Coordinates of C-alpha atoms in Angstrom, one line a residue:
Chain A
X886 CA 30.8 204.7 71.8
X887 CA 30.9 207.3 74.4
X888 CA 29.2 210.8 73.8
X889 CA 31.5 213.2 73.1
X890 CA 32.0 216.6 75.5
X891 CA 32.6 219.0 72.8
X892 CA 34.8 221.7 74.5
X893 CA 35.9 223.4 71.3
X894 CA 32.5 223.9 70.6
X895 CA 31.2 225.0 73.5
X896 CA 34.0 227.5 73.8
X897 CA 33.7 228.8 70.9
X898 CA 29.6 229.2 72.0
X899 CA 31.2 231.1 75.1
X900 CA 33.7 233.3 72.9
X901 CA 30.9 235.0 70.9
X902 CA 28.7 235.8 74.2
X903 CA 31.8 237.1 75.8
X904 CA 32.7 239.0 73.1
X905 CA 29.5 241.0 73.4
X906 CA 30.1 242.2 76.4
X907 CA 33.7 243.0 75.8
X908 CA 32.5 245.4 73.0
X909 CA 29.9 246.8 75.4
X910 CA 32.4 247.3 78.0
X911 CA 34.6 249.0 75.2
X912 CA 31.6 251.3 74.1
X913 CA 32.2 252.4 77.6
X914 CA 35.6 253.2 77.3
X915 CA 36.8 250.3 79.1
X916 CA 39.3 247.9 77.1
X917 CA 40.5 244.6 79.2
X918 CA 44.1 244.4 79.3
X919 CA 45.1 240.8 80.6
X920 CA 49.3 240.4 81.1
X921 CA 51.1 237.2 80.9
X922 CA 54.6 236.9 81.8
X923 CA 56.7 234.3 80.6
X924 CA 60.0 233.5 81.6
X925 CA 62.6 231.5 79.7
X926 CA 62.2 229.8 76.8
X927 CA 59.7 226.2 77.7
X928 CA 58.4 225.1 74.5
X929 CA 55.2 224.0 76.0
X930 CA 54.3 227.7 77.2
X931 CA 55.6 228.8 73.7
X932 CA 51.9 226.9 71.9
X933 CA 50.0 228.0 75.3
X934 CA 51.1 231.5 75.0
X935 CA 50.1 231.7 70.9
X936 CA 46.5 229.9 71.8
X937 CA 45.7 232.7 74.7
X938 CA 47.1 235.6 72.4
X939 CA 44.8 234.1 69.7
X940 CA 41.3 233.9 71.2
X941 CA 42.2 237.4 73.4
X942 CA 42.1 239.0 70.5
X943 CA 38.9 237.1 68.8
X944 CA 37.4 238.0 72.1
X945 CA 38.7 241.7 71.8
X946 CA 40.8 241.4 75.1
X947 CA 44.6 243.1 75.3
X948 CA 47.1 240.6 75.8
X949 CA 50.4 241.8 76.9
X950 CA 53.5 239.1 77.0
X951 CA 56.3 240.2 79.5
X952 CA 58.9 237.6 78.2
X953 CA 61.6 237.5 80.7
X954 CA 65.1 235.4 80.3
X955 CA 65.5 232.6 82.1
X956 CA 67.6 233.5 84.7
X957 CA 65.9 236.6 85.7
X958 CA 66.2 237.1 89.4
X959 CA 63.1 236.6 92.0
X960 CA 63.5 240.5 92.9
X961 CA 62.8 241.4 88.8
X962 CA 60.0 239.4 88.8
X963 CA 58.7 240.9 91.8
X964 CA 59.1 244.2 91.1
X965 CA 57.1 243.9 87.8
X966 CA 54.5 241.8 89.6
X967 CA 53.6 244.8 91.5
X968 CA 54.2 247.6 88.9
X969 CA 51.6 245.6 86.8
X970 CA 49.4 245.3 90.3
X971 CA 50.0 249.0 90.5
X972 CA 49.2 250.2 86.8
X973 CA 46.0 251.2 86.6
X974 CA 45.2 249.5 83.1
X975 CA 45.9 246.4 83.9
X976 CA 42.8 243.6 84.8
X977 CA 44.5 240.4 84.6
X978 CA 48.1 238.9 85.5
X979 CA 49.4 235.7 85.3
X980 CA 52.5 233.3 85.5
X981 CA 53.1 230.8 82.7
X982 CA 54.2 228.0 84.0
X983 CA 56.6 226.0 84.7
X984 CA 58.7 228.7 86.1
X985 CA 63.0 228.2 86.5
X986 CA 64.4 226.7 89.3
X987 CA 65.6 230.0 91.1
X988 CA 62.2 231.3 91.2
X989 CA 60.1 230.8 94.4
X990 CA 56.8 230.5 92.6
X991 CA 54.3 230.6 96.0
X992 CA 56.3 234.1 96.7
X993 CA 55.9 235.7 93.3
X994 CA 52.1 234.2 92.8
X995 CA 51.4 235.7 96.7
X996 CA 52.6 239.0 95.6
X997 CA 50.2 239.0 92.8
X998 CA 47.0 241.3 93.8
X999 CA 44.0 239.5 94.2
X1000 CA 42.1 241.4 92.5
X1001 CA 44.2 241.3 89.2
X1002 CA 44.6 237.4 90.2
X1003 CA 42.9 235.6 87.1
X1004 CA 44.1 232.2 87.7
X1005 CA 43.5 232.0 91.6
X1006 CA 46.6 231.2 92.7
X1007 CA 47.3 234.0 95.1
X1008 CA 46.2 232.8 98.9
X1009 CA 43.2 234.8 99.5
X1010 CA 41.8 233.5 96.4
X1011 CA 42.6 230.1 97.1
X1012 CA 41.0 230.7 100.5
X1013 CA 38.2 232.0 99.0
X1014 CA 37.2 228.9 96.9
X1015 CA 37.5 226.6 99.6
X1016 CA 35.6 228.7 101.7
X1017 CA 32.6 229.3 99.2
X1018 CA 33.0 232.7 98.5
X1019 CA 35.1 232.5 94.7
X1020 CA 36.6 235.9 93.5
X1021 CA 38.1 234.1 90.6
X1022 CA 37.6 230.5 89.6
X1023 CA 40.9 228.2 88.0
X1024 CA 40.3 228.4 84.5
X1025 CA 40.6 224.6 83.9
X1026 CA 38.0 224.1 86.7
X1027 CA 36.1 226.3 85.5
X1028 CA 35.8 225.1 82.1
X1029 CA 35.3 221.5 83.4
X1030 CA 32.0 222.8 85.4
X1031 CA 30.7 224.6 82.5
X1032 CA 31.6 221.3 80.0
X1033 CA 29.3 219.2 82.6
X1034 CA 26.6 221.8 83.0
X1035 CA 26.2 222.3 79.0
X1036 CA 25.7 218.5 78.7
X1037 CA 23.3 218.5 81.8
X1038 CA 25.3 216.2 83.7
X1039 CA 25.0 216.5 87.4
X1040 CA 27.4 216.2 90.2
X1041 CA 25.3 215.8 93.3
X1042 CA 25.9 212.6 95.1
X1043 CA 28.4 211.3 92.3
X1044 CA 31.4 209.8 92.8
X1045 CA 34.1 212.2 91.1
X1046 CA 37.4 210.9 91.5
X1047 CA 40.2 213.3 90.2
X1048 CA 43.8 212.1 89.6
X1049 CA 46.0 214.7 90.1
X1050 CA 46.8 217.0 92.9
X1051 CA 47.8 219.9 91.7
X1052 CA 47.3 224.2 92.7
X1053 CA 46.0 224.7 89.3
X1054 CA 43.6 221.8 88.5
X1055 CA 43.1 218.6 91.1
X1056 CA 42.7 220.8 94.0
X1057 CA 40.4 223.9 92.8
X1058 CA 38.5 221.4 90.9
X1059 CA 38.0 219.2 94.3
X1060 CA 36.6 222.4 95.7
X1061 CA 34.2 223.3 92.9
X1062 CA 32.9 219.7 93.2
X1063 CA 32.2 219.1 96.8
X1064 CA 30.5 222.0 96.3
X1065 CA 28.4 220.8 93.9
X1066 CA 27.6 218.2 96.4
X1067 CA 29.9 215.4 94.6
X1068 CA 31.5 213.1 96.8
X1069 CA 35.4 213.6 96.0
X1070 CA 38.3 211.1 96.0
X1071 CA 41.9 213.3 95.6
X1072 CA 44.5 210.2 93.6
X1073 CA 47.6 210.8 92.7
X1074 CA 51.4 209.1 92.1
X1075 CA 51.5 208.0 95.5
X1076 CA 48.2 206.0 95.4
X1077 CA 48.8 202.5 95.3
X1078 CA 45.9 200.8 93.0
X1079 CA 44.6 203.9 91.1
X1080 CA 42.1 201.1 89.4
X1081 CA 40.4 200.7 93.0
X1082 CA 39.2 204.0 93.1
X1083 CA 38.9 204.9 89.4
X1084 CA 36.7 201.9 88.7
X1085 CA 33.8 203.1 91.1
X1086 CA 34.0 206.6 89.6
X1087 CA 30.7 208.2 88.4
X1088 CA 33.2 211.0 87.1
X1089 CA 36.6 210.2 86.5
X1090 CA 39.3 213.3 85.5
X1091 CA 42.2 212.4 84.5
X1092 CA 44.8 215.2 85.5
X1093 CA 48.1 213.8 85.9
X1094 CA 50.0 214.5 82.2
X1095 CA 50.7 210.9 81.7
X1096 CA 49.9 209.3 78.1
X1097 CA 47.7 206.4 78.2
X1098 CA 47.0 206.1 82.4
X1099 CA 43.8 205.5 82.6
X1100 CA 43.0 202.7 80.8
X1101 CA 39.4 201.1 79.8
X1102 CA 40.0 198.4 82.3
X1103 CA 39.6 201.0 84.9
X1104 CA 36.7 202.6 83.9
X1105 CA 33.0 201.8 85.2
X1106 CA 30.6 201.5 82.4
X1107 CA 28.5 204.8 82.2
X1108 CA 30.9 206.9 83.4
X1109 CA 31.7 210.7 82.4
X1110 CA 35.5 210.7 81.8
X1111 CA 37.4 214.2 81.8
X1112 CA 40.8 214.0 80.2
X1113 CA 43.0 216.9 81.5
X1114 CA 45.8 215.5 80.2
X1115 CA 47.9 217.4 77.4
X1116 CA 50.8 215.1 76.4
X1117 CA 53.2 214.8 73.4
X1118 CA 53.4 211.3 72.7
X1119 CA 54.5 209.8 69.4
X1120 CA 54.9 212.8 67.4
X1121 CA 51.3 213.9 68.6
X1122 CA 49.3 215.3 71.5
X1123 CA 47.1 212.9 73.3
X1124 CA 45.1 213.1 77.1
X1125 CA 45.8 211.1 79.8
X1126 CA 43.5 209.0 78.8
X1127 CA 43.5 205.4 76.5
X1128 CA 40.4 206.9 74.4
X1129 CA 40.2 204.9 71.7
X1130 CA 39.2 201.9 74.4
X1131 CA 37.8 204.1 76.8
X1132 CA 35.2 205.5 74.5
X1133 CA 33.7 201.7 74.5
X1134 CA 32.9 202.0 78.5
X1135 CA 32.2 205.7 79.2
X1136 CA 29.2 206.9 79.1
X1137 CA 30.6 210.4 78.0
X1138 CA 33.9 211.5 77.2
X1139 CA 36.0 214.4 76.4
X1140 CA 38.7 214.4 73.7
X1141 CA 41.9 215.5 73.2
X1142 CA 42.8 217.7 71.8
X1143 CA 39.2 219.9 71.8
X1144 CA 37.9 218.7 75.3
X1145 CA 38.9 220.7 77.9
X1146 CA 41.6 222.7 76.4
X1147 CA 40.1 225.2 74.5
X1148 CA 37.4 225.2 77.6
X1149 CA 40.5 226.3 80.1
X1150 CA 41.7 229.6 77.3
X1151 CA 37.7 230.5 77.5
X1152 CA 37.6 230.4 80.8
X1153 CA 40.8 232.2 81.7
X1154 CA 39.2 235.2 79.3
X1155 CA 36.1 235.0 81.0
X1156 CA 38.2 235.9 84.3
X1157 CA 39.7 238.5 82.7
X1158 CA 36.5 240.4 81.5
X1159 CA 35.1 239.5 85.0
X1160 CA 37.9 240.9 86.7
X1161 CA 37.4 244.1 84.6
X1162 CA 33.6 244.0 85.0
X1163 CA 34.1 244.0 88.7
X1164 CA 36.6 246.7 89.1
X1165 CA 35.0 249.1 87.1
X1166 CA 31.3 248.2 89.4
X1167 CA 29.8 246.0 86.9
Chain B
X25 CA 39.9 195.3 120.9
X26 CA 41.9 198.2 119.1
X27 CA 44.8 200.2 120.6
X28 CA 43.7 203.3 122.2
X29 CA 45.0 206.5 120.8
X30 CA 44.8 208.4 123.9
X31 CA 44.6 212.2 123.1
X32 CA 44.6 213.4 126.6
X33 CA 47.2 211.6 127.3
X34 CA 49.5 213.3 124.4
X35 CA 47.8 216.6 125.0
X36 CA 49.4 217.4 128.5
X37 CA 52.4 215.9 127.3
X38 CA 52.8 218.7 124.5
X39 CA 51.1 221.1 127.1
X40 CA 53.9 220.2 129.8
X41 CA 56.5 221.4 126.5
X42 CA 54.4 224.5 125.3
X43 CA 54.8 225.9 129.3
X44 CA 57.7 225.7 128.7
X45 CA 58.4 227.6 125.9
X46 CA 55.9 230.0 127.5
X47 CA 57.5 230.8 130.7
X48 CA 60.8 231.2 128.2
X49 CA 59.2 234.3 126.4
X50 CA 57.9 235.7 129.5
X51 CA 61.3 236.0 131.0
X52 CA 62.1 238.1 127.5
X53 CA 58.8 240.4 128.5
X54 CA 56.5 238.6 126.2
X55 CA 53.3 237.2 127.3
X56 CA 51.2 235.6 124.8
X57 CA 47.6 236.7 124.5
X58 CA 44.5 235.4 122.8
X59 CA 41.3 236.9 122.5
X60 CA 38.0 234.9 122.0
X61 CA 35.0 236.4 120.8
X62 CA 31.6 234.6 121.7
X63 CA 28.5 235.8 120.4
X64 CA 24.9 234.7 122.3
X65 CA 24.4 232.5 124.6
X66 CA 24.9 228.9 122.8
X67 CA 25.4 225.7 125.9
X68 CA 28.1 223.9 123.8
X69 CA 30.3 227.2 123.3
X70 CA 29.7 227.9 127.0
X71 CA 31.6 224.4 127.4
X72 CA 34.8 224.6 124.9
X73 CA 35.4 228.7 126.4
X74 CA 35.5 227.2 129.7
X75 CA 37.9 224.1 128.4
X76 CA 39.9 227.0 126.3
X77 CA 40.3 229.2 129.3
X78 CA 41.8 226.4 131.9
X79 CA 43.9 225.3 129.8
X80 CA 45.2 228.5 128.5
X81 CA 45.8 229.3 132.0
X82 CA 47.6 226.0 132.8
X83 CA 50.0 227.4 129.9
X84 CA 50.7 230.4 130.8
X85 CA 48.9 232.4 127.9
X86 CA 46.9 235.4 128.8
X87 CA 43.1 234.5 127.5
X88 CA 40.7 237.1 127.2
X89 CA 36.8 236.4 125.9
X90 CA 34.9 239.3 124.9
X91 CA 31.1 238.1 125.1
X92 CA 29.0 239.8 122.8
X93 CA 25.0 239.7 122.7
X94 CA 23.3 237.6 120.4
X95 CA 21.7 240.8 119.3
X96 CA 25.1 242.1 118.0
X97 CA 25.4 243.7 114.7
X98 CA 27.7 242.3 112.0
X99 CA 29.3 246.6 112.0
X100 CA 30.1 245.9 115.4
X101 CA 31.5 242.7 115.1
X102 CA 33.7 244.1 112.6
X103 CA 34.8 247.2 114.6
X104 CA 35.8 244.8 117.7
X105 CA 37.8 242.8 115.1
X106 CA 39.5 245.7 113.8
X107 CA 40.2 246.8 117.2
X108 CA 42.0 243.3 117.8
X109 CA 43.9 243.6 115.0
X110 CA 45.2 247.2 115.8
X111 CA 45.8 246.5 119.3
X112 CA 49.8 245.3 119.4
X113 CA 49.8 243.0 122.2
X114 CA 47.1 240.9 120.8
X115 CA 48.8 237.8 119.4
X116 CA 45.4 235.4 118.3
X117 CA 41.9 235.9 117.8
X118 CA 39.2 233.9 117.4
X119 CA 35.7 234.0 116.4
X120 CA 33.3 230.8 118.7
X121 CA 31.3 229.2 116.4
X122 CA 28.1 229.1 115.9
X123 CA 27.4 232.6 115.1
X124 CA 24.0 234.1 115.0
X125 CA 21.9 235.0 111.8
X126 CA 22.3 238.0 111.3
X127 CA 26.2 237.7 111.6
X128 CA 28.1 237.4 107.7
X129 CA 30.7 234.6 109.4
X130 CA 32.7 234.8 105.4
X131 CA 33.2 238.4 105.8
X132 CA 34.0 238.4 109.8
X133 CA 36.8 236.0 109.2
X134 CA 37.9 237.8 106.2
X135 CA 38.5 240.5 108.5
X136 CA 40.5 238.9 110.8
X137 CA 44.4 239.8 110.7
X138 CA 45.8 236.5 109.0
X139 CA 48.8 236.8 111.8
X140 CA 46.7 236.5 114.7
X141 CA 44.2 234.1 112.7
X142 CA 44.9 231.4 115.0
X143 CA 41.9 229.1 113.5
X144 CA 43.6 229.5 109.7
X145 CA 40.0 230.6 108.4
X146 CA 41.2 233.8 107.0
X147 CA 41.0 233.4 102.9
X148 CA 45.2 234.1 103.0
X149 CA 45.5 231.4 105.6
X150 CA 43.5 228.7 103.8
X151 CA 45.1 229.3 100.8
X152 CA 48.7 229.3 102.0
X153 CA 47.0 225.1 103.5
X154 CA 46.5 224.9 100.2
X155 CA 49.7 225.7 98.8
X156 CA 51.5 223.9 101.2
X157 CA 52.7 227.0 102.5
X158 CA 51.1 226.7 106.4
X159 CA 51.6 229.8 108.4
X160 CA 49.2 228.4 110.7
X161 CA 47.4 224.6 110.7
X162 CA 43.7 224.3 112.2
X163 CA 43.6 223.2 115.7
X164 CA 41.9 220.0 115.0
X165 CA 43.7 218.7 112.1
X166 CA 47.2 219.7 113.5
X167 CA 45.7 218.0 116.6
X168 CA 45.2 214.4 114.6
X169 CA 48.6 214.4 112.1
X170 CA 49.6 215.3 115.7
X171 CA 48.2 212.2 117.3
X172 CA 49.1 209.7 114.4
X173 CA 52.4 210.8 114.2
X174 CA 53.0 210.2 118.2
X175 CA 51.7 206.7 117.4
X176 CA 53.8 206.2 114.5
X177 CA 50.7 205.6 112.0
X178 CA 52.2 206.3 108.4
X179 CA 49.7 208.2 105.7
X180 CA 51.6 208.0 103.1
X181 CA 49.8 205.9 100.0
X182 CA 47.0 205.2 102.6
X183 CA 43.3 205.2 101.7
X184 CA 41.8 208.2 104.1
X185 CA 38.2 208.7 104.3
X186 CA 36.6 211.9 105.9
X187 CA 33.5 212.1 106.2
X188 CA 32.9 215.8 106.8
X189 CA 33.6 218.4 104.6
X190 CA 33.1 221.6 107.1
X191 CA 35.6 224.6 107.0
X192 CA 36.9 223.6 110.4
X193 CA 37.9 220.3 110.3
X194 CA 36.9 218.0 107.1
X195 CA 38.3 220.7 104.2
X196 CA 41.7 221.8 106.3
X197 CA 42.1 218.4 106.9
X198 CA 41.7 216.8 103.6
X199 CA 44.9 219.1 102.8
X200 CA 47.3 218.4 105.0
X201 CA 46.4 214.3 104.5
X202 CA 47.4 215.1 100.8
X203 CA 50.1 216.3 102.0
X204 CA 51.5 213.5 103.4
X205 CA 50.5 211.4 100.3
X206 CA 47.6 210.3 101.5
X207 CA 44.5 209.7 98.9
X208 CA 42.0 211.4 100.2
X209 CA 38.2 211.5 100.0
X210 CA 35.9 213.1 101.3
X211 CA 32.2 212.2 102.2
X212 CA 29.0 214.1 103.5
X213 CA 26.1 214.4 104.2
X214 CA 24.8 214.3 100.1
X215 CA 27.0 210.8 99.4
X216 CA 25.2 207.7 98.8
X217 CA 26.4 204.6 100.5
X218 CA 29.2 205.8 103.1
X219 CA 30.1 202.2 103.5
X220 CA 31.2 201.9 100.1
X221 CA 34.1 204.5 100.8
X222 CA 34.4 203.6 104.5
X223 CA 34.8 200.1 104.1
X224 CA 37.6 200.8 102.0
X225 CA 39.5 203.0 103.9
X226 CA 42.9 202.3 106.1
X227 CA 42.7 205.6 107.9
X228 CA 38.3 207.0 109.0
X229 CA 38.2 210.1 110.1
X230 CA 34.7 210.7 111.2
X231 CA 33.7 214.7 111.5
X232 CA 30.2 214.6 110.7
X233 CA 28.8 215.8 114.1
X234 CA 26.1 212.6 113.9
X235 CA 26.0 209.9 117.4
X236 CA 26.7 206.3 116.0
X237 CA 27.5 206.9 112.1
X238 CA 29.8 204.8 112.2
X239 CA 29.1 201.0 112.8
X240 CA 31.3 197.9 113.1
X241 CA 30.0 196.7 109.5
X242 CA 31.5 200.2 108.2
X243 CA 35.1 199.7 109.1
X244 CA 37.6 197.7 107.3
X245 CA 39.5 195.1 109.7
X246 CA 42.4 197.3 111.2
X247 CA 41.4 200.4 109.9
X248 CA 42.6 203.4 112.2
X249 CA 39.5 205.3 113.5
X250 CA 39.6 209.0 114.7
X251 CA 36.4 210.5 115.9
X252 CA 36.3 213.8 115.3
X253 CA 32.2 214.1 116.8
X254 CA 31.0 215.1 120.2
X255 CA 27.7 214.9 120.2
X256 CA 25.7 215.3 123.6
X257 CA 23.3 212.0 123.6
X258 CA 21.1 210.2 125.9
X259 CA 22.5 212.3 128.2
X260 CA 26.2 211.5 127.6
X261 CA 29.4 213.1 125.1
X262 CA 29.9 210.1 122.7
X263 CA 31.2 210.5 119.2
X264 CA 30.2 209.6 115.2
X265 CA 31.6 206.1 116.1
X266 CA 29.8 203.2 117.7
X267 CA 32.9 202.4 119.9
X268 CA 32.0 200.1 122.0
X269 CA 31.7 197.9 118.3
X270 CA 33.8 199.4 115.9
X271 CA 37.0 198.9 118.3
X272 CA 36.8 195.3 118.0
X273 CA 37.2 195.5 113.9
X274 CA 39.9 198.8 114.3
X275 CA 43.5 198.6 114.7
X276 CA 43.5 202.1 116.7
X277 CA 41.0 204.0 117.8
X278 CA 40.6 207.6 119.2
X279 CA 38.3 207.3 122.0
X280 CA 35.3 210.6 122.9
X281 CA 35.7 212.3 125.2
X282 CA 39.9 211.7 125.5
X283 CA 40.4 211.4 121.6
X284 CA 40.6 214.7 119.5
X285 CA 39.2 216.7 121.5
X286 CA 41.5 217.8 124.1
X287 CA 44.3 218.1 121.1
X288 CA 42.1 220.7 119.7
X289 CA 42.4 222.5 122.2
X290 CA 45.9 222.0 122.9
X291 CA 46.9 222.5 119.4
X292 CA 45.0 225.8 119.5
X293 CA 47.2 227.1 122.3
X294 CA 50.4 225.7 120.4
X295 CA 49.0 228.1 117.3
X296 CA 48.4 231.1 119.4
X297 CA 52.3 230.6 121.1
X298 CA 53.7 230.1 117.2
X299 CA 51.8 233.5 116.1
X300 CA 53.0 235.2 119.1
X301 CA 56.7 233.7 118.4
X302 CA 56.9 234.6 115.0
X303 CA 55.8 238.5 115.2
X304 CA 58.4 238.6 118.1
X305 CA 60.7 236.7 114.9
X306 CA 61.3 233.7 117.0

């Protein structure tokens, strides 16, 4: 049996440090406001939205919810995008996601300031992870690094094969690893053979939100397996990956739920108090 | 012996088309020009300024280098910059690489306007790659999809390997490959076993800046090779690929010099005309 990664205890570790220096930043005078804005009514977002609200206010952070309908227009959004870039108050925005069909997601996520930007998804954030210089790091990334730090695992010269491509986890993540000096393999639906690759991973994170896809078969024994994946399957929530098998090969493994979930709410709180550290010269 | 992929060949081709479209806004009163900065006195920058210049001048576009001493502070770097970005009828800038020292490269690029960023290595720029959002594509990559397209060489679902991982070429790369559905991966200098990836891999790109990396034994049979490298050895320009061996196990090959090199530079000049297009809204 695989060691487990215990995200929901190391996040809960994190949530009492960072709630130190929340209520230091508050004996200052200086309360974190973090704003979400939701639009429509995506079931999914609904349990997202109550599990950020809950450990912003453990943490002593603000959380504001802008819940718009679902067929607000791209001009609405935008103009509350930059009256919350323009409001003083204000550290932290971000989009739940997934987002209706009329909106144009890389427009409203560009207008988005930077620094107010707490899931790096605005392009000069982007830019600035790839380049080496982070402002903000993706929350799921982020927790993933922290997960593999705390358990002393080390990236250098691994094989870390992500499956998934996506702006919020494959792609930051691919960043943060190279730059851990991890050699980096980028799967996803259109890969024929995911086994190929997946089979020769030192680190294999599963971030495609497909029940059961990685299977024990396609795991090398030893290796450090990252399950993303957050999927209602059978009247429950399970990863991406086949754990009860996998845990048999793996040398570590994360489960779900209480792997890298509760990591990913930590983290997006620790870019909020950053983000409030930084403005205010801290 | 593998089919050549003959970049010169293609690159006055598209050059032939970009006059073209050149002469076409000069006759509106617009003429395209691109400012290079070099700093010191490096041999191999001396080589692509004068390769930059002719064939800027074959185009039509108006190139203008402002040589600054290797002594040159990173406030006046910054004050030329800000001086290119102010003045109107400057449609691209660029910073030479290398840089000295004493020169902060992150912040200098930072500053450059991301509409007359012709290298995309402002943070906006890179993130919009990212995001699949290009406003402008790096010379070199643009320069390769370029070349593989002309030869009708599919990526999508193919097994890529870069070796590389530099801001330039291996990162901006690795994007637009995904992009096409490609898996990607990407290898440097800390991976263990290259052959283990290369051997794999339908498409090698090799940007590692290292003669003779590459050997026959690497390459899978039919693999389609691009060389990225120009490295000055034994007296000669050769590549990261052993060509003269490696072409008998590859399906297509790029050949150095003749390969990526010249589309570099040809896809440089077709940035700098698309930046000055698009501010004239073109």
């Amino acid at each position: 049996m695989a060691q487990l990664l215990d995200g929901k205890h190391l996040a809960d570790l994190r949530a009492t440090k960072l709630k130190q220096k929340v209520t230091h930043l508050k004996s200052e005078g200086i309360q974190p406001l973090f704003c979400v804005i939701n639009i429509g009514n995506d079931p999914s977002s609904k349990i997202y939205l109550k599990t950020k609200k809950r450990r912003a206010k453990e943490i002593g952070i603000k959380q504001k919810l802008f819940q718009l309908s679902s067929s607000v227009t791209q001009k609405e959004l935008l103009s509350l995008i930059n009256c919350l870039n323009e409001e003083e108050k204000v550290n932290g925005i971000m989009i739940q996601l997934p987002v209706p069909g009329q909106i144009d997601l890389n427009e409203a996520l560009a207008a988005i300031d930077p620094e107010k930007d707490v899931d790096c998804l605005t392009p000069a954030n982007v830019g600035r992870l790839w380049r080496g210089d982070h402002f903000v790091e993706p929350a799921t990334a982020h927790g993933i690094l922290t997960l593999l730090d705390y358990y002393h695992i080390e990236l250098k010269g691994k094989n870390v094969v992500i499956i998934g491509r996506s702006s919020i986890v494959g792609k930051p993540l691919a960043a943060m690893m190279l730059e851990r000096d991890a050699t980096v393999s980028i799967l996803h639906l259109k890969t024929k053979k995911l086994s190929e690759y997946t089979k020769r991973a030192d680190v294999l994170v599963a971030a495609a939100g497909q029940p059961n896809l990685v299977t024990a078969d396609m795991v090398k024994k030893g290796a450090v397996i990252i399950d993303v994946g957050i999927n209602r399957f059978n009247g429950k929530i399970v990863g991406d990956v086949d754990y009860a098998h996998v845990t048999n090969v793996a040398s570590y493994i994360t489960p779900v739920p209480g792997g890298v979930g509760p990591l990913t709410v930590e983290s997006l709180m620790e870019q909020v108090v950053q983000l409030t550290r930084r403005k205010h010269g801290k």
